Amino acid sequence: NAGVTQTPKFQVLKTGQSMTLQCAQDMNHEYMSWYRQDPGMGLRLIHYSVGAGITDQGEVPNGYNVSRSTTEDFPLRLLSAAPSQTSVYFCASRLAVQGTQYFGPGTRLLVL
Amino acid sequence: GENVEQHPSTLSVQEGDSAVIKCTYSDSASNYFPWYKQELGKGPQLIIDIRSNVGEKKDQRIAVTLNKTAKHFSLHITETQPEDSAVYFCAASQGKLIFGQGTELSVKP
């Protein structure tokens, strides 16, 4: 199993540009989540999904959209990038509510 | 919603000493409390977890305790080694998994 994969590993955007961060898992996990990690602020939940077709907001959803058309994929879209979205983004998945959550390697995003 | 507070933000210990990291949570409905270790440049990895029907759990040098009444839980690492140096996160869940701010642990040889 590849586990949780994320692309790209690093991205530079200009303010106002849009992009999609890709996330995929091959463990048939129902639960998938997106977090952002900023110094001193830990991991903050952006959006999460409990299954295909079902998404919900986390702690910091503004400026981000998600969709879950398949069990495997959970892309995160930035509609109009802002410098405040400079961060490291982690995708994660787990089989059940109390299951082990597995994280991807992260995407480092710089918005100029 | 759930709010998780974690202390201390940094912790420095001598090799062989014990390290304790504490977390408090706000939502009494939370019933699952994992701890993650993050090494530089990598994603967090689960090291131990505890469910609300258990007060303590141990795995070799690592233990976690849970006090549901006070809504706090702690990570205990005994006989620390330099390879324990990393950032540690606590989390709480009753659906959404919400993380604390992290503790940077440094173990000095």
PDB file of C-alpha atoms in Angstrom:
ATOM      1  CA  ASN A   1       0.000   0.000   0.000  1.00  0.00           C
ATOM      2  CA  ALA A   2       1.173   3.523  -0.795  1.00  0.00           C
ATOM      3  CA  GLY A   3      -0.829   4.878   2.176  1.00  0.00           C
ATOM      4  CA  VAL A   4      -1.735   8.568   1.905  1.00  0.00           C
ATOM      5  CA  THR A   5      -0.144  10.416  -0.984  1.00  0.00           C
ATOM      6  CA  GLN A   6      -0.111  14.158  -1.614  1.00  0.00           C
ATOM      7  CA  THR A   7       0.891  16.231  -4.611  1.00  0.00           C
ATOM      8  CA  PRO A   8       2.620  18.553  -5.130  1.00  0.00           C
ATOM      9  CA  LYS A   9       5.291  18.517  -2.403  1.00  0.00           C
ATOM     10  CA  PHE A  10       5.999  22.217  -2.814  1.00  0.00           C
ATOM     11  CA  GLN A  11       4.172  25.038  -4.585  1.00  0.00           C
ATOM     12  CA  VAL A  12       4.618  28.778  -4.990  1.00  0.00           C
ATOM     13  CA  LEU A  13       1.562  30.843  -5.891  1.00  0.00           C
ATOM     14  CA  LYS A  14       0.897  34.503  -6.481  1.00  0.00           C
ATOM     15  CA  THR A  15      -1.896  36.222  -4.576  1.00  0.00           C
ATOM     16  CA  GLY A  16      -5.209  35.614  -6.325  1.00  0.00           C
ATOM     17  CA  GLN A  17      -4.171  32.438  -8.127  1.00  0.00           C
ATOM     18  CA  SER A  18      -6.124  29.231  -7.648  1.00  0.00           C
ATOM     19  CA  MET A  19      -4.861  25.695  -7.264  1.00  0.00           C
ATOM     20  CA  THR A  20      -5.823  22.226  -6.127  1.00  0.00           C
ATOM     21  CA  LEU A  21      -3.871  20.162  -3.638  1.00  0.00           C
ATOM     22  CA  GLN A  22      -4.296  16.492  -4.399  1.00  0.00           C
ATOM     23  CA  CYS A  23      -4.729  13.750  -1.813  1.00  0.00           C
ATOM     24  CA  ALA A  24      -5.302  10.051  -2.349  1.00  0.00           C
ATOM     25  CA  GLN A  25      -5.354   6.960  -0.143  1.00  0.00           C
ATOM     26  CA  ASP A  26      -5.431   3.292  -1.059  1.00  0.00           C
ATOM     27  CA  MET A  27      -6.528   1.875   2.302  1.00  0.00           C
ATOM     28  CA  ASN A  28     -10.290   2.102   1.660  1.00  0.00           C
ATOM     29  CA  HIS A  29     -10.655   4.558   4.526  1.00  0.00           C
ATOM     30  CA  GLU A  30     -13.972   6.326   4.932  1.00  0.00           C
ATOM     31  CA  TYR A  31     -12.682   9.299   6.922  1.00  0.00           C
ATOM     32  CA  MET A  32     -10.407  11.851   5.263  1.00  0.00           C
ATOM     33  CA  SER A  33      -9.273  15.250   6.517  1.00  0.00           C
ATOM     34  CA  TRP A  34      -7.215  18.267   5.556  1.00  0.00           C
ATOM     35  CA  TYR A  35      -5.094  20.131   8.118  1.00  0.00           C
ATOM     36  CA  ARG A  36      -2.834  23.113   7.925  1.00  0.00           C
ATOM     37  CA  GLN A  37       0.223  23.433  10.148  1.00  0.00           C
ATOM     38  CA  ASP A  38       1.592  26.798  11.162  1.00  0.00           C
ATOM     39  CA  PRO A  39       4.339  27.509  13.723  1.00  0.00           C
ATOM     40  CA  GLY A  40       2.976  27.570  17.267  1.00  0.00           C
ATOM     41  CA  MET A  41      -0.558  26.718  16.166  1.00  0.00           C
ATOM     42  CA  GLY A  42      -0.418  22.983  15.816  1.00  0.00           C
ATOM     43  CA  LEU A  43      -2.556  21.201  13.254  1.00  0.00           C
ATOM     44  CA  ARG A  44      -5.801  22.960  12.451  1.00  0.00           C
ATOM     45  CA  LEU A  45      -8.628  21.103  10.733  1.00  0.00           C
ATOM     46  CA  ILE A  46      -9.762  22.717   7.470  1.00  0.00           C
ATOM     47  CA  HIS A  47     -12.351  20.275   6.086  1.00  0.00           C
ATOM     48  CA  TYR A  48     -13.121  16.638   6.575  1.00  0.00           C
ATOM     49  CA  SER A  49     -15.201  13.885   5.020  1.00  0.00           C
ATOM     50  CA  VAL A  50     -16.862  10.810   6.507  1.00  0.00           C
ATOM     51  CA  GLY A  51     -17.424   9.135   3.157  1.00  0.00           C
ATOM     52  CA  ALA A  52     -17.890   9.698  -0.555  1.00  0.00           C
ATOM     53  CA  GLY A  53     -20.287  12.558  -1.194  1.00  0.00           C
ATOM     54  CA  ILE A  54     -20.137  13.839   2.414  1.00  0.00           C
ATOM     55  CA  THR A  55     -17.985  16.764   3.555  1.00  0.00           C
ATOM     56  CA  ASP A  56     -18.057  19.144   6.489  1.00  0.00           C
ATOM     57  CA  GLN A  57     -16.185  22.178   7.748  1.00  0.00           C
ATOM     58  CA  GLY A  58     -13.425  22.072  10.310  1.00  0.00           C
ATOM     59  CA  GLU A  59     -11.901  24.850  12.420  1.00  0.00           C
ATOM     60  CA  VAL A  60     -10.548  27.045   9.597  1.00  0.00           C
ATOM     61  CA  PRO A  61     -12.580  26.406   6.393  1.00  0.00           C
ATOM     62  CA  ASN A  62     -12.656  29.912   4.903  1.00  0.00           C
ATOM     63  CA  GLY A  63     -10.877  30.211   1.551  1.00  0.00           C
ATOM     64  CA  TYR A  64     -10.892  26.455   0.909  1.00  0.00           C
ATOM     65  CA  ASN A  65     -13.254  24.077  -0.873  1.00  0.00           C
ATOM     66  CA  VAL A  66     -13.337  20.291  -0.904  1.00  0.00           C
ATOM     67  CA  SER A  67     -15.244  17.527  -2.628  1.00  0.00           C
ATOM     68  CA  ARG A  68     -15.292  13.746  -2.196  1.00  0.00           C
ATOM     69  CA  SER A  69     -16.489  12.055  -5.350  1.00  0.00           C
ATOM     70  CA  THR A  70     -14.669   8.777  -4.615  1.00  0.00           C
ATOM     71  CA  THR A  71     -13.495   6.996  -1.473  1.00  0.00           C
ATOM     72  CA  GLU A  72      -9.867   7.318  -2.575  1.00  0.00           C
ATOM     73  CA  ASP A  73      -9.546  11.019  -3.419  1.00  0.00           C
ATOM     74  CA  PHE A  74     -10.053  14.185  -1.395  1.00  0.00           C
ATOM     75  CA  PRO A  75      -8.755  17.285  -3.210  1.00  0.00           C
ATOM     76  CA  LEU A  76      -8.430  20.676  -1.489  1.00  0.00           C
ATOM     77  CA  ARG A  77      -9.069  23.759  -3.615  1.00  0.00           C
ATOM     78  CA  LEU A  78      -7.798  27.257  -2.970  1.00  0.00           C
ATOM     79  CA  LEU A  79     -10.060  29.554  -4.959  1.00  0.00           C
ATOM     80  CA  SER A  80      -8.065  32.795  -4.632  1.00  0.00           C
ATOM     81  CA  ALA A  81      -4.795  32.342  -2.766  1.00  0.00           C
ATOM     82  CA  ALA A  82      -3.804  34.828  -0.057  1.00  0.00           C
ATOM     83  CA  PRO A  83      -0.475  35.215   1.804  1.00  0.00           C
ATOM     84  CA  SER A  84      -2.275  34.051   4.982  1.00  0.00           C
ATOM     85  CA  GLN A  85      -2.649  30.639   3.334  1.00  0.00           C
ATOM     86  CA  THR A  86       1.115  30.128   3.310  1.00  0.00           C
ATOM     87  CA  SER A  87       1.441  26.947   5.334  1.00  0.00           C
ATOM     88  CA  VAL A  88       2.171  23.243   5.298  1.00  0.00           C
ATOM     89  CA  TYR A  89      -0.904  21.218   4.378  1.00  0.00           C
ATOM     90  CA  PHE A  90      -1.443  17.653   5.513  1.00  0.00           C
ATOM     91  CA  CYS A  91      -4.038  15.222   4.270  1.00  0.00           C
ATOM     92  CA  ALA A  92      -5.011  12.340   6.546  1.00  0.00           C
ATOM     93  CA  SER A  93      -7.265   9.310   6.487  1.00  0.00           C
ATOM     94  CA  ARG A  94      -8.648   6.744   8.931  1.00  0.00           C
ATOM     95  CA  LEU A  95     -10.881   3.728   8.714  1.00  0.00           C
ATOM     96  CA  ALA A  96     -13.284   4.628  11.508  1.00  0.00           C
ATOM     97  CA  VAL A  97     -14.014   7.348  14.042  1.00  0.00           C
ATOM     98  CA  GLN A  98     -11.592   5.858  16.586  1.00  0.00           C
ATOM     99  CA  GLY A  99      -9.208   4.365  14.081  1.00  0.00           C
ATOM    100  CA  THR A 100      -5.565   5.243  13.599  1.00  0.00           C
ATOM    101  CA  GLN A 101      -5.254   8.351  11.459  1.00  0.00           C
ATOM    102  CA  TYR A 102      -2.540   8.199   8.829  1.00  0.00           C
ATOM    103  CA  PHE A 103      -0.989  11.387   7.479  1.00  0.00           C
ATOM    104  CA  GLY A 104       0.460  12.136   4.077  1.00  0.00           C
ATOM    105  CA  PRO A 105       3.933  13.684   3.685  1.00  0.00           C
ATOM    106  CA  GLY A 106       2.563  17.216   3.381  1.00  0.00           C
ATOM    107  CA  THR A 107       2.472  20.006   0.788  1.00  0.00           C
ATOM    108  CA  ARG A 108       4.448  23.161   1.507  1.00  0.00           C
ATOM    109  CA  LEU A 109       2.626  26.164   0.018  1.00  0.00           C
ATOM    110  CA  LEU A 110       4.062  29.656  -0.322  1.00  0.00           C
ATOM    111  CA  VAL A 111       1.763  32.476  -1.420  1.00  0.00           C
ATOM    112  CA  LEU A 112       3.514  35.651  -2.497  1.00  0.00           C
TER     113      LEU A 112
ATOM    114  CA  GLY B   1     -16.813  22.846  19.055  1.00  0.00           C
ATOM    115  CA  GLU B   2     -13.904  20.991  20.614  1.00  0.00           C
ATOM    116  CA  ASN B   3     -10.896  22.951  21.851  1.00  0.00           C
ATOM    117  CA  VAL B   4      -7.655  21.250  22.925  1.00  0.00           C
ATOM    118  CA  GLU B   5      -4.987  23.024  24.951  1.00  0.00           C
ATOM    119  CA  GLN B   6      -1.504  21.487  25.223  1.00  0.00           C
ATOM    120  CA  HIS B   7       1.357  22.329  27.610  1.00  0.00           C
ATOM    121  CA  PRO B   8       4.238  22.943  27.667  1.00  0.00           C
ATOM    122  CA  SER B   9       5.072  24.236  24.194  1.00  0.00           C
ATOM    123  CA  THR B  10       8.738  23.268  24.648  1.00  0.00           C
ATOM    124  CA  LEU B  11      10.317  20.716  26.950  1.00  0.00           C
ATOM    125  CA  SER B  12      13.999  19.934  27.426  1.00  0.00           C
ATOM    126  CA  VAL B  13      15.135  16.907  29.440  1.00  0.00           C
ATOM    127  CA  GLN B  14      18.324  14.968  30.012  1.00  0.00           C
ATOM    128  CA  GLU B  15      18.638  11.526  28.498  1.00  0.00           C
ATOM    129  CA  GLY B  16      17.183   8.970  30.890  1.00  0.00           C
ATOM    130  CA  ASP B  17      14.810  11.418  32.570  1.00  0.00           C
ATOM    131  CA  SER B  18      11.029  11.303  32.229  1.00  0.00           C
ATOM    132  CA  ALA B  19       8.947  13.723  30.161  1.00  0.00           C
ATOM    133  CA  VAL B  20       5.297  14.642  30.738  1.00  0.00           C
ATOM    134  CA  ILE B  21       3.037  16.518  28.328  1.00  0.00           C
ATOM    135  CA  LYS B  22      -0.445  17.587  29.379  1.00  0.00           C
ATOM    136  CA  CYS B  23      -3.613  18.364  27.428  1.00  0.00           C
ATOM    137  CA  THR B  24      -7.075  19.555  28.321  1.00  0.00           C
ATOM    138  CA  TYR B  25     -10.186  19.322  26.168  1.00  0.00           C
ATOM    139  CA  SER B  26     -13.485  21.166  26.268  1.00  0.00           C
ATOM    140  CA  ASP B  27     -16.107  18.821  24.779  1.00  0.00           C
ATOM    141  CA  SER B  28     -17.260  16.189  27.273  1.00  0.00           C
ATOM    142  CA  ALA B  29     -18.583  14.131  24.325  1.00  0.00           C
ATOM    143  CA  SER B  30     -15.033  13.469  23.082  1.00  0.00           C
ATOM    144  CA  ASN B  31     -14.244   9.789  23.523  1.00  0.00           C
ATOM    145  CA  TYR B  32     -10.972   9.144  21.716  1.00  0.00           C
ATOM    146  CA  PHE B  33      -7.585  10.681  22.586  1.00  0.00           C
ATOM    147  CA  PRO B  34      -4.565   9.889  20.405  1.00  0.00           C
ATOM    148  CA  TRP B  35      -1.001  11.157  20.648  1.00  0.00           C
ATOM    149  CA  TYR B  36       1.162  11.789  17.596  1.00  0.00           C
ATOM    150  CA  LYS B  37       4.900  12.254  17.091  1.00  0.00           C
ATOM    151  CA  GLN B  38       6.173  14.412  14.254  1.00  0.00           C
ATOM    152  CA  GLU B  39       9.770  14.325  13.124  1.00  0.00           C
ATOM    153  CA  LEU B  40      11.259  17.112  11.073  1.00  0.00           C
ATOM    154  CA  GLY B  41       9.930  17.244   7.523  1.00  0.00           C
ATOM    155  CA  LYS B  42       7.454  14.402   8.013  1.00  0.00           C
ATOM    156  CA  GLY B  43       3.786  13.940   8.721  1.00  0.00           C
ATOM    157  CA  PRO B  44       2.657  13.074  12.270  1.00  0.00           C
ATOM    158  CA  GLN B  45       2.562   9.411  13.274  1.00  0.00           C
ATOM    159  CA  LEU B  46       0.389   7.810  15.943  1.00  0.00           C
ATOM    160  CA  ILE B  47       2.355   6.615  18.982  1.00  0.00           C
ATOM    161  CA  ILE B  48      -0.413   5.731  21.439  1.00  0.00           C
ATOM    162  CA  ASP B  49      -4.114   6.332  21.945  1.00  0.00           C
ATOM    163  CA  ILE B  50      -6.715   5.917  24.664  1.00  0.00           C
ATOM    164  CA  ARG B  51     -10.473   5.627  24.648  1.00  0.00           C
ATOM    165  CA  SER B  52     -12.820   7.196  27.154  1.00  0.00           C
ATOM    166  CA  ASN B  53     -13.668   3.916  28.852  1.00  0.00           C
ATOM    167  CA  VAL B  54     -10.025   3.432  29.902  1.00  0.00           C
ATOM    168  CA  GLY B  55      -8.082   5.436  32.478  1.00  0.00           C
ATOM    169  CA  GLU B  56      -4.545   4.467  31.575  1.00  0.00           C
ATOM    170  CA  LYS B  57      -2.664   2.716  28.788  1.00  0.00           C
ATOM    171  CA  LYS B  58       0.989   1.776  28.530  1.00  0.00           C
ATOM    172  CA  ASP B  59       3.229   0.702  25.659  1.00  0.00           C
ATOM    173  CA  GLN B  60       6.834   0.075  26.705  1.00  0.00           C
ATOM    174  CA  ARG B  61       8.288   3.498  27.669  1.00  0.00           C
ATOM    175  CA  ILE B  62       5.158   5.429  26.739  1.00  0.00           C
ATOM    176  CA  ALA B  63       1.993   5.783  28.813  1.00  0.00           C
ATOM    177  CA  VAL B  64      -1.123   7.872  28.585  1.00  0.00           C
ATOM    178  CA  THR B  65      -3.561   8.732  31.372  1.00  0.00           C
ATOM    179  CA  LEU B  66      -7.074  10.115  31.052  1.00  0.00           C
ATOM    180  CA  ASN B  67      -9.147  11.964  33.643  1.00  0.00           C
ATOM    181  CA  LYS B  68     -12.623  12.359  32.158  1.00  0.00           C
ATOM    182  CA  THR B  69     -13.971  14.308  35.116  1.00  0.00           C
ATOM    183  CA  ALA B  70     -11.301  16.969  34.803  1.00  0.00           C
ATOM    184  CA  LYS B  71     -11.194  16.631  30.996  1.00  0.00           C
ATOM    185  CA  HIS B  72      -7.474  16.250  30.792  1.00  0.00           C
ATOM    186  CA  PHE B  73      -5.058  13.616  29.552  1.00  0.00           C
ATOM    187  CA  SER B  74      -1.295  13.277  29.690  1.00  0.00           C
ATOM    188  CA  LEU B  75       1.568  11.587  27.866  1.00  0.00           C
ATOM    189  CA  HIS B  76       4.393  10.121  29.934  1.00  0.00           C
ATOM    190  CA  ILE B  77       7.695   9.074  28.386  1.00  0.00           C
ATOM    191  CA  THR B  78      10.147   7.299  30.681  1.00  0.00           C
ATOM    192  CA  GLU B  79      13.876   6.702  30.189  1.00  0.00           C
ATOM    193  CA  THR B  80      13.994   9.261  27.395  1.00  0.00           C
ATOM    194  CA  GLN B  81      16.435   8.793  24.550  1.00  0.00           C
ATOM    195  CA  PRO B  82      17.795  11.295  21.983  1.00  0.00           C
ATOM    196  CA  GLU B  83      15.603   9.700  19.300  1.00  0.00           C
ATOM    197  CA  ASP B  84      12.548  10.757  21.314  1.00  0.00           C
ATOM    198  CA  SER B  85      13.330  14.346  20.296  1.00  0.00           C
ATOM    199  CA  ALA B  86      10.437  15.521  18.119  1.00  0.00           C
ATOM    200  CA  VAL B  87       7.192  17.487  18.228  1.00  0.00           C
ATOM    201  CA  TYR B  88       4.360  15.727  20.033  1.00  0.00           C
ATOM    202  CA  PHE B  89       0.662  16.453  19.489  1.00  0.00           C
ATOM    203  CA  CYS B  90      -2.351  15.432  21.514  1.00  0.00           C
ATOM    204  CA  ALA B  91      -5.800  15.266  19.959  1.00  0.00           C
ATOM    205  CA  ALA B  92      -9.408  14.704  20.966  1.00  0.00           C
ATOM    206  CA  SER B  93     -12.291  13.349  18.926  1.00  0.00           C
ATOM    207  CA  GLN B  94     -15.973  12.598  18.943  1.00  0.00           C
ATOM    208  CA  GLY B  95     -15.993  12.693  15.135  1.00  0.00           C
ATOM    209  CA  LYS B  96     -13.680  15.486  14.090  1.00  0.00           C
ATOM    210  CA  LEU B  97     -10.096  14.984  15.290  1.00  0.00           C
ATOM    211  CA  ILE B  98      -8.928  18.261  16.859  1.00  0.00           C
ATOM    212  CA  PHE B  99      -5.267  18.747  17.783  1.00  0.00           C
ATOM    213  CA  GLY B 100      -3.423  20.641  20.458  1.00  0.00           C
ATOM    214  CA  GLN B 101      -0.726  23.177  19.639  1.00  0.00           C
ATOM    215  CA  GLY B 102       2.178  20.753  19.988  1.00  0.00           C
ATOM    216  CA  THR B 103       5.147  20.266  22.327  1.00  0.00           C
ATOM    217  CA  GLU B 104       8.711  20.353  21.047  1.00  0.00           C
ATOM    218  CA  LEU B 105      10.619  17.793  23.112  1.00  0.00           C
ATOM    219  CA  SER B 106      14.414  17.942  23.187  1.00  0.00           C
ATOM    220  CA  VAL B 107      16.350  15.105  24.832  1.00  0.00           C
ATOM    221  CA  LYS B 108      19.942  16.064  25.557  1.00  0.00           C
ATOM    222  CA  PRO B 109      22.573  13.287  25.614  1.00  0.00           C
TER     223      PRO B 109
END
